[in-house]
C-alpha positions as CSV (number, residue, x, y, z in Angstrom):
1,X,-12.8,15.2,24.8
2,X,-9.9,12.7,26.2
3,X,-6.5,13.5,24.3
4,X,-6.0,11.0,21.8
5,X,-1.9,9.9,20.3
6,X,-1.8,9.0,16.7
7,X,-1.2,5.8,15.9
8,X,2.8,5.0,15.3
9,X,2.8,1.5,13.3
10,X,5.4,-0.7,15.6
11,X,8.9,-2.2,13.7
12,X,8.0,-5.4,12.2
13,X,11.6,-7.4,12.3
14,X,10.5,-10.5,11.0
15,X,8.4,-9.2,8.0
16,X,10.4,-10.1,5.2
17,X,11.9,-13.2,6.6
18,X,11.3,-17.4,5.0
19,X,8.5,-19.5,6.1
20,X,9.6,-21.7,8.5
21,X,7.8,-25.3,7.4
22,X,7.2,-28.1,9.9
23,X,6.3,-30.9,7.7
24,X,7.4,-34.8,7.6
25,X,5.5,-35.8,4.5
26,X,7.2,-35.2,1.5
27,X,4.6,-34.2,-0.5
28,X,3.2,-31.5,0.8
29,X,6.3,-30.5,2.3
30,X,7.4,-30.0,-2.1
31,X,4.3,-28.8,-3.0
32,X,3.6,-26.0,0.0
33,X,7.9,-24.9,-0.9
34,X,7.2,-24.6,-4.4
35,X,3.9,-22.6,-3.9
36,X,5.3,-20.3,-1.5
37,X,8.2,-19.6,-3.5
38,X,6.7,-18.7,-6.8
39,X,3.1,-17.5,-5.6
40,X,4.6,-15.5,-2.0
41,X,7.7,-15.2,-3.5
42,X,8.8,-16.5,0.0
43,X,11.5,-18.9,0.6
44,X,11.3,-21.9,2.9
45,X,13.4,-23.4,5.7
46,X,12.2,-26.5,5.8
47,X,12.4,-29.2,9.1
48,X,11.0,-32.5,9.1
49,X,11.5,-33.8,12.5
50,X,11.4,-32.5,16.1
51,X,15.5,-32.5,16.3
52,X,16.3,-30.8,13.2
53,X,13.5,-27.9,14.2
54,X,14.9,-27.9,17.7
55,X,18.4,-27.4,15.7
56,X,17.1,-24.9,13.7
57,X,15.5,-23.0,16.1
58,X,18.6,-22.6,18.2
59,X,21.0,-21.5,15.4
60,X,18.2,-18.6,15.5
61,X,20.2,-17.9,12.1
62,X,16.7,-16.6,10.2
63,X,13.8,-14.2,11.5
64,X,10.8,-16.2,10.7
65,X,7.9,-14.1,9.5
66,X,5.2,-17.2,10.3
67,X,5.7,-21.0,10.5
68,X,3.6,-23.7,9.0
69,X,3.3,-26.6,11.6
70,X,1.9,-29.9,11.4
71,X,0.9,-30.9,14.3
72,X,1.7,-34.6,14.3
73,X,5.2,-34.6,13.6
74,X,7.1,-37.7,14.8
75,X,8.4,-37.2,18.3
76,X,5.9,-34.8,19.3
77,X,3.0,-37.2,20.5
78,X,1.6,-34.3,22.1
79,X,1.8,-31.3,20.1
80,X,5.3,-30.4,21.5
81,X,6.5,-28.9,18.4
82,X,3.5,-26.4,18.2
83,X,4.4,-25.1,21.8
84,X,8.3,-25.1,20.4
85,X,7.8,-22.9,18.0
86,X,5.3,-20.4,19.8
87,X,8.1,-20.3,22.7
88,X,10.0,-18.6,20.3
89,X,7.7,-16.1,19.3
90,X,6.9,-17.3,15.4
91,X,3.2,-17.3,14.5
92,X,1.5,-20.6,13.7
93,X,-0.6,-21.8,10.8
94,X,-1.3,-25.4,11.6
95,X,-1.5,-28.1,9.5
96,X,-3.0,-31.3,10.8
97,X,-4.3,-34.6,9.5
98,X,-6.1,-35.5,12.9
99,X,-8.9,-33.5,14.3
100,X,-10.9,-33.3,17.1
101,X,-13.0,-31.2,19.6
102,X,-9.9,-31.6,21.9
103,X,-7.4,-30.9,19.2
104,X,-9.3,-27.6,18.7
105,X,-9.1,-26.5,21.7
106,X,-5.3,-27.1,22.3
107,X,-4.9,-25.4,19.4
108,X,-7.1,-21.9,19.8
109,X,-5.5,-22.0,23.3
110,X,-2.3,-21.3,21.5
111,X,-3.9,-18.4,19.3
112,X,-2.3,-19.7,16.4
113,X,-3.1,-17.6,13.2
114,X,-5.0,-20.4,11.6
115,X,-5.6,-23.9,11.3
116,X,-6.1,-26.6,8.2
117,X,-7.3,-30.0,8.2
118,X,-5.3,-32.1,5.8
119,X,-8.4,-34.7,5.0
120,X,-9.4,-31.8,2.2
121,X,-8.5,-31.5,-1.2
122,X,-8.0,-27.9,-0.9
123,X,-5.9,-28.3,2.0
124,X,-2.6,-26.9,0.1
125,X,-4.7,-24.4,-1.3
126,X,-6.1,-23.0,2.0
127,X,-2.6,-23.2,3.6
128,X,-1.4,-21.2,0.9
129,X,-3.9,-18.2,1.1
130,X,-3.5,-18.5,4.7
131,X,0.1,-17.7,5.0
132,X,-0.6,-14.9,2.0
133,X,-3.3,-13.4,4.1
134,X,-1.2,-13.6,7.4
135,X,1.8,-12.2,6.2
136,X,-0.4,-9.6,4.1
137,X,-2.3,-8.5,7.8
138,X,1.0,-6.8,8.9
139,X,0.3,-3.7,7.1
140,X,-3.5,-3.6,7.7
141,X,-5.0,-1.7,10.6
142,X,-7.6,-2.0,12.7
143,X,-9.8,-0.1,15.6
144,X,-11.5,-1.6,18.1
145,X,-14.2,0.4,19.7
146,X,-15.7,-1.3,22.7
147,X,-16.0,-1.0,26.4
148,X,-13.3,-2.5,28.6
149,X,-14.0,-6.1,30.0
150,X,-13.0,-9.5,28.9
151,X,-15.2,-9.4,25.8
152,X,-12.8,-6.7,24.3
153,X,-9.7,-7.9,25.5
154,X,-11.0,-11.5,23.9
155,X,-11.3,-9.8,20.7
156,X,-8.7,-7.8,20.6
157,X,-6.1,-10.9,21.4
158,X,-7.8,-13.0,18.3
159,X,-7.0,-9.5,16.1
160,X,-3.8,-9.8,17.1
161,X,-3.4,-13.3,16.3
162,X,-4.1,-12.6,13.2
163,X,-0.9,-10.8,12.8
164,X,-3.7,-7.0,12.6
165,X,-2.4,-4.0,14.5
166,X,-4.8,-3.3,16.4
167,X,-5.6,-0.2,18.6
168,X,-8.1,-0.5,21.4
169,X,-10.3,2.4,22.6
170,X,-13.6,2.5,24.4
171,X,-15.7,5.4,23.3
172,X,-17.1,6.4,20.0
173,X,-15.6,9.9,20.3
174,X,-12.2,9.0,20.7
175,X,-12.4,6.1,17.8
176,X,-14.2,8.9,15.5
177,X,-11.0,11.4,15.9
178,X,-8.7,8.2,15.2
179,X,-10.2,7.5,12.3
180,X,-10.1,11.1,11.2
181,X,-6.3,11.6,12.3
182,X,-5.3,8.0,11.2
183,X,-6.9,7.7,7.4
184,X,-5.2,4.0,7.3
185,X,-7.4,2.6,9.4
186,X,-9.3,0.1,7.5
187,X,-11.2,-1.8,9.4
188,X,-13.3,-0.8,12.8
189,X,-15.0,-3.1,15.0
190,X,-17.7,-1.4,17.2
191,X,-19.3,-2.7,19.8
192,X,-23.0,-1.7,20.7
193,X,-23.2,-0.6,24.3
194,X,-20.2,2.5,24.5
195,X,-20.1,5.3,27.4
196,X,-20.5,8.0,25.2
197,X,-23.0,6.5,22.6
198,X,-24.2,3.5,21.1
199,X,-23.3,1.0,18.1
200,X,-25.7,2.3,15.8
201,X,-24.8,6.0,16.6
202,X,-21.2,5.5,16.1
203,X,-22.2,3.9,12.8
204,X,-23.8,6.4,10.6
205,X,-21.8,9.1,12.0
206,X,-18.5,7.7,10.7
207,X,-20.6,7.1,7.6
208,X,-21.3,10.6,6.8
209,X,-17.4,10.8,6.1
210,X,-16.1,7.4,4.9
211,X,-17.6,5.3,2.7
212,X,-17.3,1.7,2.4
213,X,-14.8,1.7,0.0
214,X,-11.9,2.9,2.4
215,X,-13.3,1.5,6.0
216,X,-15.2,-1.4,6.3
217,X,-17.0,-2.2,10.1
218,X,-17.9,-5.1,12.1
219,X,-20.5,-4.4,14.8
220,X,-20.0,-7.2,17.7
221,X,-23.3,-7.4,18.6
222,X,-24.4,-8.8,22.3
223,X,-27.2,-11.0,21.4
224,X,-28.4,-12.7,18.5
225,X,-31.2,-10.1,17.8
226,X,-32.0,-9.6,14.2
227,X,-33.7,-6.5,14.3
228,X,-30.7,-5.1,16.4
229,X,-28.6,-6.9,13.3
230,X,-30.4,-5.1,10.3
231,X,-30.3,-1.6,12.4
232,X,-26.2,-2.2,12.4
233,X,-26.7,-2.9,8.5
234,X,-28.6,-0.1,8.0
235,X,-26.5,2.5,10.1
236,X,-23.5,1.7,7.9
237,X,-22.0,-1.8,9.1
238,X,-20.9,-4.0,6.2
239,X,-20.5,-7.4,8.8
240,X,-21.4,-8.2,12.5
241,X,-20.5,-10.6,14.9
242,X,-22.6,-12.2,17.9
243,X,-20.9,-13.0,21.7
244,X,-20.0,-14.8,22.8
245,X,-17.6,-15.3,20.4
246,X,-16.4,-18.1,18.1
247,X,-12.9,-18.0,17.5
248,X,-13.6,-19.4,13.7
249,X,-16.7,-17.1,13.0
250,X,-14.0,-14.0,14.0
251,X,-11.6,-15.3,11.4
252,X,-13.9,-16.0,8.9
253,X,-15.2,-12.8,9.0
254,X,-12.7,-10.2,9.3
255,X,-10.5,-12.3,6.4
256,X,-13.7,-12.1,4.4
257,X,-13.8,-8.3,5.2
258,X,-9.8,-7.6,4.5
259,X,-10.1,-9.8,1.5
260,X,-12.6,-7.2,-0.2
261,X,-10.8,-3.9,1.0
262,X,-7.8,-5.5,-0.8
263,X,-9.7,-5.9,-3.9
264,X,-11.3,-2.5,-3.6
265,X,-7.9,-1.2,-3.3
266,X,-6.5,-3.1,-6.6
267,X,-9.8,-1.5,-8.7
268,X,-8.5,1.7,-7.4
269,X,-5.1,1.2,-8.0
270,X,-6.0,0.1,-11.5
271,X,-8.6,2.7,-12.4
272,X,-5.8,5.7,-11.2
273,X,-3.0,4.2,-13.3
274,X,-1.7,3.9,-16.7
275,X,-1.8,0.9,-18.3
276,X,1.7,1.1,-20.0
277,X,3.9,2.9,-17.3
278,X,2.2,2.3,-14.4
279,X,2.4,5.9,-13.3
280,X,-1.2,7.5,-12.2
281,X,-3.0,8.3,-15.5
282,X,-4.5,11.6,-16.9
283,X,-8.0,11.2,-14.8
284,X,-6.2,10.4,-11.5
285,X,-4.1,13.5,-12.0
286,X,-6.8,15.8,-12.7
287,X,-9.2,14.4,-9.7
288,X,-6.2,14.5,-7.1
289,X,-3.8,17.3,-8.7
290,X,-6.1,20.3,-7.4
291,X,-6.7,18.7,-3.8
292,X,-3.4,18.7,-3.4
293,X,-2.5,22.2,-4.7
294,X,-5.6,23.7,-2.0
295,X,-3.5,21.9,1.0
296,X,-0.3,23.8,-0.5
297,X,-2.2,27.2,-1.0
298,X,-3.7,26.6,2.3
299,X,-0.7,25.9,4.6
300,X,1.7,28.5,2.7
301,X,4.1,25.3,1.4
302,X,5.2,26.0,-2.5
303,X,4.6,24.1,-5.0
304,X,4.6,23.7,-9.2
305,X,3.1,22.0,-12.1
306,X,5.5,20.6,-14.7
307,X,5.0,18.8,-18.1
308,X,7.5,16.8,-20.1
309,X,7.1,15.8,-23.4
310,X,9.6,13.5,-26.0
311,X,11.3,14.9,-28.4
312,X,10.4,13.5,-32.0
313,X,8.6,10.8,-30.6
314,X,6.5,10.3,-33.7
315,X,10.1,10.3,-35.8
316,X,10.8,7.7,-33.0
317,X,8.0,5.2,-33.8
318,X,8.2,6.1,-37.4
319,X,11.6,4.9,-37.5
320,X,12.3,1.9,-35.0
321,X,8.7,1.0,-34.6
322,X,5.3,1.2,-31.8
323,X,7.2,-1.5,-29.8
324,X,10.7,0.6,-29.1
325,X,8.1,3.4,-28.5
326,X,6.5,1.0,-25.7
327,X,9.6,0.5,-24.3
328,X,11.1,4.2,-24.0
329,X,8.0,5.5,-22.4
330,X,8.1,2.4,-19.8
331,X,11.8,2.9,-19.1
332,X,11.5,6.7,-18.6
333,X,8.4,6.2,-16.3
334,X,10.3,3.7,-14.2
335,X,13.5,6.1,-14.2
336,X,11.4,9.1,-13.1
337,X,10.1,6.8,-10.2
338,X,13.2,6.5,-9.1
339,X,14.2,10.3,-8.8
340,X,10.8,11.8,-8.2
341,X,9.7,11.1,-4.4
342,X,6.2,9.6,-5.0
343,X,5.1,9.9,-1.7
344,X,5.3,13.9,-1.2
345,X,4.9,14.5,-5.6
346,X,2.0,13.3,-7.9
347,X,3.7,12.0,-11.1
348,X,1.3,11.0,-14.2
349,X,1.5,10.2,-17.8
350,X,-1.4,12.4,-19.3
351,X,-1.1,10.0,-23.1
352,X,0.9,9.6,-25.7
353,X,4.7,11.0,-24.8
354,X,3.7,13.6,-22.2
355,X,3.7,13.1,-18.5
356,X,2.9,15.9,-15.5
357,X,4.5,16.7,-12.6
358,X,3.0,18.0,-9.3
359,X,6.0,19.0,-7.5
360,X,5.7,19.8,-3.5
361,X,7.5,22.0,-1.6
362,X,9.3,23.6,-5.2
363,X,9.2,26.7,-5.8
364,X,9.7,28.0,-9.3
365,X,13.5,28.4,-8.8
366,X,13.7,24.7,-7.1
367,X,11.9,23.0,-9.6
368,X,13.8,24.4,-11.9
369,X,16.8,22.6,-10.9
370,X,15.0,19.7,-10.2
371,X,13.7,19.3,-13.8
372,X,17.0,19.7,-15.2
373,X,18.9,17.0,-13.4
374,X,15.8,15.0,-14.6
375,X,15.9,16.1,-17.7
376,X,19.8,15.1,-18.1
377,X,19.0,11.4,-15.7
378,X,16.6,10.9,-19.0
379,X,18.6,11.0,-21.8
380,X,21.3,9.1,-19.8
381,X,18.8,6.3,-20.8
382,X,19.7,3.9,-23.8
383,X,17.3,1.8,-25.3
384,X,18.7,-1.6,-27.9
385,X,16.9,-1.3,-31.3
386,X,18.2,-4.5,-32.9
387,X,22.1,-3.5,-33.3
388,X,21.5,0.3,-32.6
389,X,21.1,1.6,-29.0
390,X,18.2,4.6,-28.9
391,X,18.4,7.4,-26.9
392,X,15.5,10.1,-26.4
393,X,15.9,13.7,-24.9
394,X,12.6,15.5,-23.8
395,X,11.6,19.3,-23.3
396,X,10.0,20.6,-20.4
397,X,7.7,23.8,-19.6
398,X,8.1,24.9,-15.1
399,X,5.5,27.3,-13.9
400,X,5.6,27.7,-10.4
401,X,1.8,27.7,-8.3
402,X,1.3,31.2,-6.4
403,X,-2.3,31.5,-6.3
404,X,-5.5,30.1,-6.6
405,X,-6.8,29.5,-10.1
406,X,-8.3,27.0,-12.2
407,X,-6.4,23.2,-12.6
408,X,-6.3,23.7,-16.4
409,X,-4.4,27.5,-16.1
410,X,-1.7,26.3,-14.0
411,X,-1.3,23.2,-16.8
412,X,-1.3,25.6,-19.4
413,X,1.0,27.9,-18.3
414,X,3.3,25.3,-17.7
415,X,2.3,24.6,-21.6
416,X,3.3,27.6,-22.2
417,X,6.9,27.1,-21.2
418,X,7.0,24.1,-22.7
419,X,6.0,25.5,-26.1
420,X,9.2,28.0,-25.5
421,X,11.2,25.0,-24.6
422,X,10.9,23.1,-28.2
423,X,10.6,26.3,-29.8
424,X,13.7,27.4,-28.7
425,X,15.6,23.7,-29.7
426,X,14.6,21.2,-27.4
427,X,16.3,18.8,-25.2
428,X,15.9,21.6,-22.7
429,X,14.0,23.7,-19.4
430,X,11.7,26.7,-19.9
431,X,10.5,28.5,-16.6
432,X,8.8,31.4,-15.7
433,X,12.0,31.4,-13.3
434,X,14.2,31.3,-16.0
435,X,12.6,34.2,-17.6
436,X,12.9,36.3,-14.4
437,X,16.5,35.4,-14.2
438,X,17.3,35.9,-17.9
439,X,15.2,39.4,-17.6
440,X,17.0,40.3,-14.7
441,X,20.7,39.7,-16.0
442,X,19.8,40.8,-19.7
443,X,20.8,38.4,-21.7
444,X,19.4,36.6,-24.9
445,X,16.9,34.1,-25.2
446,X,19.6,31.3,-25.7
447,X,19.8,29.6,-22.4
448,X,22.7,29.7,-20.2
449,X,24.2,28.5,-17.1
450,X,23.2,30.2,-14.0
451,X,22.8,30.0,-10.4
452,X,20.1,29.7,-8.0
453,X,20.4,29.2,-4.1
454,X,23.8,28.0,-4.5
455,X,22.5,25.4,-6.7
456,X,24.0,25.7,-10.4
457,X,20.9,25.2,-13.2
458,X,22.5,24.4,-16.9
459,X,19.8,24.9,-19.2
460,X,21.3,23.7,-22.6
């Protein structure tokens, strides 16, 4: 099997740059800057004549993440100031009131991003969602499995248009170990004729392992042949697309496509998270928590389970009310976000006050110490309760994860610890690390400084 690199996404300078907008009318030029600004929460650098963009342009004083053009703009009889702004290197959504068979083609020449005829009373609205879904496309990736020849290298030039990354190969094995080194790749266009196998092969083998859900395919089909069409639905293809191709059907289609893996990524978003804090919630953490403990067993990395719970919560809410209550457990979520590296650490608020803590790479002795700066990071926290700021401490139970056993044993020995914890006073770490140590040097149950790995731990 041909060596295949993993995919490095390349540096995207312009990403979070203004709209550049290329509009003589006033009226849309005040409604498309106020819609960007509070619905992209973009700002806008706004020219509206071929002199002032030319101006613009050369001050290069912004990086502009994708221009809005319209195509008739005084003193550009010609479309000059479309072939202005592609010269230097800003992609195109155009915005025209005059349309034509040879309009369209000087334009798709250009492989701008999009186009939008202005005789439509969703014009604003489409230019909107096109610069959304543009600047949105950055982030999305995309395989294209096809054989070499001007077909693919079509294809893959109206991807990239579309501001996709796109990574080209041409046989099924090598796009199969992409997608299995490269779980990001959301989208994969297949062709049907490959060296190695065909379309429909390449199809329900990928399905096997991915569901729709997470990788949605196109198969680019060679002839308008329906039975060959219903085979690629069958085998696993949400979408195909007949050659030769039109450059509009292309858009249309892969937009469609993204559009829905977006949404199926906000239902998952919102199904895994808490609908006060935002962390992952109590099912997310017990459907992900033990994957992620095998990988740690398997590959010999540490790792440990925490919980944290409030102190007197309930005296908390008894006494300043549910809506303080609200507010605590949201600002000690987002503070915890802040220290805790979400990326590499699975962080959840299980209900009410108490919230877990998957913690990679820790042993017992390191997240120790990394519970008790965050224990003393959260009762830094002040809360305003009319003329009284609140402040909350919480208690919280370490056991470090040394061999396989069930998900609910390693949660409740961490239980465990944090039983000892606010039996022993609160406001405070219990470990079975600490219990070694304290073993070790003899002392009393009362918690005292001490240090580990040159790190000093102050259990209160």
């Amino acid at each position: 099997m041909p060596y295949v690199q993993q995919i490095v996404a390349p540096k995207r300078d312009r990403k979070d740059g203004p709209v550049l907008l290329v509009e003589d009318s006033r009226t849309f030029a005040s409604i498309l800057s106020y819609r960007f600004r509070e619905e992209i929460g973009r700002s806008v650098v706004h020219c509206a004549s071929m002199p002032q963009l030319e101006e613009t342009l050369k001050r290069g004083e912004q990086n502009y993440p994708i221009a809005v053009v319209d195509l008739n703009l005084p003193g550009s009889p010609h479309g000059e100031v479309l072939d202005l702004v592609i010269r230097y290197g800003i992609p195109v959504v155009v915005f025209t009131g005059s349309f034509d068979l040879g309009a369209r083609e000087r334009i798709l020449d250009r492989h701008v991003v999009d186009y939008v005829i202005k005789d439509n009373e969703r014009a604003c609205d489409m230019i909107v969602e096109s610069v959304r879904r543009a600047l949105a496309n950055r982030d999305v990736r995309v395989l294209l499995v096809h054989e070499p020849g001007e077909a693919r290298d079509q294809l893959a030039a109206l991807l990239r248009a579309q501001l996709l990354t796109v990574v080209e190969v041409a046989t099924g094995e090598q796009g199969r170990t992409l997608i299995e080194i490269n779980p990001d790749i959301e989208l994969v266009l297949i062709g049907q004729h490959l060296p190695d196998m065909d379309g429909l092969q390449f199809c329900r083998r990928i399905r096997r392992k991915h569901g729709d859900d997470r990788l949605r395919v196109i198969g680019i089909l060679p002839t308008a042949d329906r039975f060959l069409s219903v085979g690629f639905i069958k085998a696993g293809a949400n979408d195909v697309i007949y050659q030769p191709l039109l450059v509009e059907e292309v858009q249309c289609r892969v937009a469609h496509t993204i559009d829905t893996l977006s949404q199926m990524k906000q239902l998952r978003i919102a199904a895994a998270s808490d609908y006060l804090t935002g962390l992952f919630n109590r099912r997310y953490f017990y459907m992900m928590g033990p994957d992620l403990i095998e990988k740690c067993l398997q590959t010999g990395v540490s790792c440990s389970m925490a919980l944290i719970d409030i102190d007197h919560f309930r005296r908390v809410n008894d006494t300043y009310g549910n809506d303080l209550g609200d507010t605590i457990l949201t600002g000690l979520a987002t503070r915890m976000q802040q220290l805790v590296d979400m990326d590499q650490n699975l962080v959840a608020r299980l209900g009410g006050e108490e919230f877990a803590l998957l913690l990679h790479g820790m042993d017992g002795a390191r997240a120790s110490i990394f519970c008790e700066m965050l224990r003393q990071e959260l009762a830094k926290l002040r809360f305003v309760a009319g003329a009284q700021e609140v402040s909350v401490t919480v208690s919280i139970g370490v056991a470090e994860i040394e061999a396989r056993e069930t998900f609910d044993n390693y949660l409740n020995a961490a239980d465990q610890f944090l039983f000892m914890a606010k039996q022993s006073g609160r406001d405070r770490v219990f470990s079975d690390h600490w219990m070694r140590v304290m073993g070790e040097a003899g002392q009393s149950r009362r918690p005292q400084p001490f240090e580990t790995g040159g790190d000093v731990l102050y259990l209160t």
